[in-house]
């Protein structure tokens, strides 16, 4: 227990240091071009963070899932603009499937349950992988597809694929990737008895954790700004209306934090992707997504015009918050599924379900 | 306060331990037996009078009042998480807890902190047996959010204090054996307008006390006006230091703010909605229900977490206030959300009439949820202070 905690704080400190040095949102925001990206990725790779979920005997850092999820919270606090979470998730799956994980960044669909990918008899991949974060930028693509004996996971080189150069409004590219008879680098049955639904739950929990981190960052920024910015002869944070807006923002941040933390913890301890994990992952993605929308709006209100400029750092967070809401199931998609499950189980089962833990 | 801009809000991962969940089963069985015996109607949505002394006694006999308190006071030294589970189940069942809940949640802990040992030994065991109902005498006609405007006077006399004034909105005063009252013992000072108020333990049977019911808009008789005329209170019943109440009970503790009663008051509406949608939910109904369930699940995880952190000796004051703010706003908005979402449900559903009744009741009580125990505005001020803005 103590060891785990020591390990966790060590890793989180190192993640914070790297991101502060190589990915300070303010610096990145005013930088010309993308020159900062490569050193950032190199630092992340060298620290072992990108492969942190891969077992040590397979060349990774062997970090527990729980700690990795907290790395994503930290990544969110820095509005992470590179495919760190995508590489972590893909690397975890690939290595568990005994596929050697290459150097470089790996991405995967943010809509794993909506793929239309076929695998032919020779193992070639065809179809479209939709809504891929960092589609044109990542070095590799991890593809989930239905195989003969169950779902498979395949690793393809991005250069063999056809990414649509669609820019996402989050500030990072996101788009569909076409597969036209792509010969994968490797493929294997999906590990952990995972299927696309389970991957959706895992991705939802991970993305919610990242959202919670970014929300904490905009709370910190907003509170500091409210204490400094003077209007009518006093800091705006002295005005009750502003205080109440910030109190509401704190509530949204707290809800996203608690819901996502609980979901990640649950996945960490769960033996399978069961009903409990479903409730946790769905709730986390719904509540964190709602908080992202509400929270971003409040932060922008607090900052006034300066927060609406290209030069100001706020949009690096808020654009990503808006964009991340759509990854691994939007609030509405999850809510509709959750609502149907509740109704199917029957109204009398609602309280026992909630109170089970 | 516990936080500044550099700290993250903290919610430890707390799961209810096996002993708490075992208790849940015991409580459910007990409540089912009470329902079977006709003690209360679990589907009333809290519409009935929720005072039942015999029921409170049976709860006390189970060891479920003051369950976290020291054994020497009749308590059972169990955990906050066990108390959490108990509170949840009683609330969900709409059990009549008026006779003991206030004493269990706040009056008892205040006595333990500020009353002398004789009073503790006398009163606390009776609370634990379910024999002692408390009310809270803070608000007055001219003093609500602004507690420090309280004018009910306590004047020093030989061996005690003479009280004159009026308390208002005093919930359950018509049933209560005791009140914890906030009275003015000195005028405020120039430097500190909060100075000069003192807390007292008031025996409600004392001569000079008149309790006048104030009917609520729902028709319920629940809160009261309490008139105090030359009521004599002995010195031994003063709680804490004279004039110093502002350092004592001015801010409730985190566990008073963050309990499950802060978001479950209208829960029956959610169950009713699920029932109405049961045959063939439309997309909007299903989606809306899913969101509400996710929001409630999140509130619950936050509340369990705060209670677990308290058990571990931490002081999640800011987090506790946030749970109450989010929780009361949620339970208040629930009836209107449910009404919208049920709009296109199958009109033939046999569950519609009972849902309508639940909805009407919840809609009527909704306004109070963000007023009682400190308004949303006051709470947000407290949260802002926790954020370092005041
Ligand atoms: C059902 C119910 C049960 C109650 N039970 C009890 C009880 O048992 N014992 C007891 O002592 N009291 C009880 N109360 C009283 C309750 O504590 C007060 O109603 C509450 O503190 C608000 O005071 P008020 O009603 O005087 O409103 P006011 O204080 O007059 O407030 C009116 C409005 O102004 C706002 N406001 C006031 N000050 C500020 C400010 N500084 N900044 C911004 N907005 C402000 C308030 O938020 C509110 O919206 C009960 C109330 C209800 C509704």
Coordinates of C-alpha atoms in Angstrom, one line a residue, chain A residues 73 77 216 219-220 223-224 226-227 237-238 243-244 246-248 250-255 257-259 261-262 265-266 279-280 283 286-287 290 331-332 335-336 338-340 342-343 346-348 350-357, chain B residues 4-11 13 15-16 21 24 28 88-89 92 264 267 270-271 274-275 277-278 281-283 286-287 289-291 293-298 300-302 304 322 325-326 377 380-381 383-384 387-390:
Chain A
X73 CA -5.5 13.5 -14.6
X77 CA -4.2 19.6 -16.1
X216 CA -9.2 21.5 -12.0
X219 CA -10.7 26.3 -11.6
X220 CA -7.2 27.2 -10.5
X223 CA -9.6 31.6 -9.0
X224 CA -6.2 33.2 -9.4
X226 CA -10.5 36.6 -9.9
X227 CA -8.1 37.5 -7.2
X237 CA -13.4 37.9 -6.9
X238 CA -14.8 40.2 -4.2
X243 CA -17.9 34.2 -6.2
X244 CA -21.0 32.3 -6.8
X246 CA -16.7 30.2 -9.1
X247 CA -18.5 28.1 -6.4
X248 CA -20.5 26.5 -9.1
X250 CA -15.9 24.2 -8.0
X251 CA -19.0 22.0 -7.8
X252 CA -18.6 20.9 -11.4
X253 CA -14.9 20.2 -10.9
X254 CA -15.6 18.2 -7.8
X255 CA -18.3 16.1 -9.5
X257 CA -13.2 14.5 -10.2
X258 CA -15.3 12.2 -7.9
X259 CA -17.1 10.5 -10.8
X261 CA -11.9 8.9 -9.9
X262 CA -14.5 6.3 -8.8
X265 CA -10.7 2.9 -9.3
X266 CA -13.5 0.5 -10.1
X279 CA -22.6 2.1 -14.2
X280 CA -19.3 3.7 -13.1
X283 CA -21.8 7.9 -14.9
X286 CA -21.9 11.6 -18.5
X287 CA -21.1 13.7 -15.4
X290 CA -21.7 17.8 -18.3
X331 CA -23.1 12.2 -22.4
X332 CA -26.2 11.6 -24.4
X335 CA -27.2 8.3 -20.8
X336 CA -29.6 6.7 -23.2
X338 CA -27.9 3.7 -18.9
X339 CA -31.5 4.8 -18.8
X340 CA -32.6 1.8 -20.8
X342 CA -32.4 1.0 -15.5
X343 CA -35.8 0.6 -17.1
X346 CA -37.1 -2.5 -13.3
X347 CA -37.7 0.5 -11.1
X348 CA -37.4 -1.5 -7.9
X350 CA -32.7 1.2 -9.1
X351 CA -31.9 1.8 -5.4
X352 CA -30.2 -1.6 -4.8
X353 CA -28.0 -0.9 -7.9
X354 CA -27.0 2.5 -6.6
X355 CA -26.5 1.4 -3.0
X356 CA -24.5 -1.7 -3.8
X357 CA -21.1 -0.1 -2.9
Chain B
X4 CA -6.5 27.3 -1.9
X5 CA -6.1 27.6 -5.6
X6 CA -3.1 25.3 -5.7
X7 CA -4.8 22.3 -4.1
X8 CA -7.0 19.9 -6.0
X9 CA -10.4 19.0 -4.6
X10 CA -9.9 15.7 -3.0
X11 CA -12.3 12.8 -3.0
X13 CA -11.9 6.3 -3.2
X15 CA -16.3 1.9 -0.8
X16 CA -18.7 0.9 1.9
X21 CA -23.4 -3.3 3.8
X24 CA -27.9 -2.2 5.3
X28 CA -33.9 -3.2 5.3
X88 CA -29.7 6.3 3.4
X89 CA -32.0 3.4 4.0
X92 CA -35.2 6.0 1.0
X264 CA -32.3 11.9 -1.4
X267 CA -35.7 10.2 -4.7
X270 CA -36.9 9.1 -9.8
X271 CA -38.2 5.6 -9.0
X274 CA -38.5 4.7 -14.0
X275 CA -41.7 3.0 -13.3
X277 CA -41.1 4.6 -18.4
X278 CA -41.0 0.9 -17.7
X281 CA -39.3 4.2 -22.9
X282 CA -38.9 6.8 -25.7
X283 CA -35.3 7.9 -26.4
X286 CA -34.3 6.9 -21.4
X287 CA -31.6 9.5 -22.0
X289 CA -33.3 9.1 -16.8
X290 CA -29.8 8.0 -17.5
X291 CA -28.4 11.4 -16.8
X293 CA -29.0 8.3 -12.5
X294 CA -25.5 9.3 -13.4
X295 CA -25.8 12.5 -11.4
X296 CA -27.2 10.8 -8.4
X297 CA -24.5 8.1 -8.5
X298 CA -21.9 10.9 -8.6
X300 CA -23.5 9.4 -3.7
X301 CA -19.9 8.7 -4.5
X302 CA -19.0 12.2 -3.3
X304 CA -19.6 8.4 0.7
X322 CA -20.0 21.3 -2.3
X325 CA -24.8 22.7 -2.7
X326 CA -24.9 20.2 -5.6
X377 CA -26.5 31.7 -1.7
X380 CA -21.9 29.4 -2.2
X381 CA -20.4 32.1 -0.1
X383 CA -17.5 27.6 -0.9
X384 CA -16.0 30.8 -2.2
X387 CA -11.5 28.7 -2.6
X388 CA -9.7 31.7 -1.0
X389 CA -11.9 34.4 -2.5
X390 CA -13.1 35.9 0.8

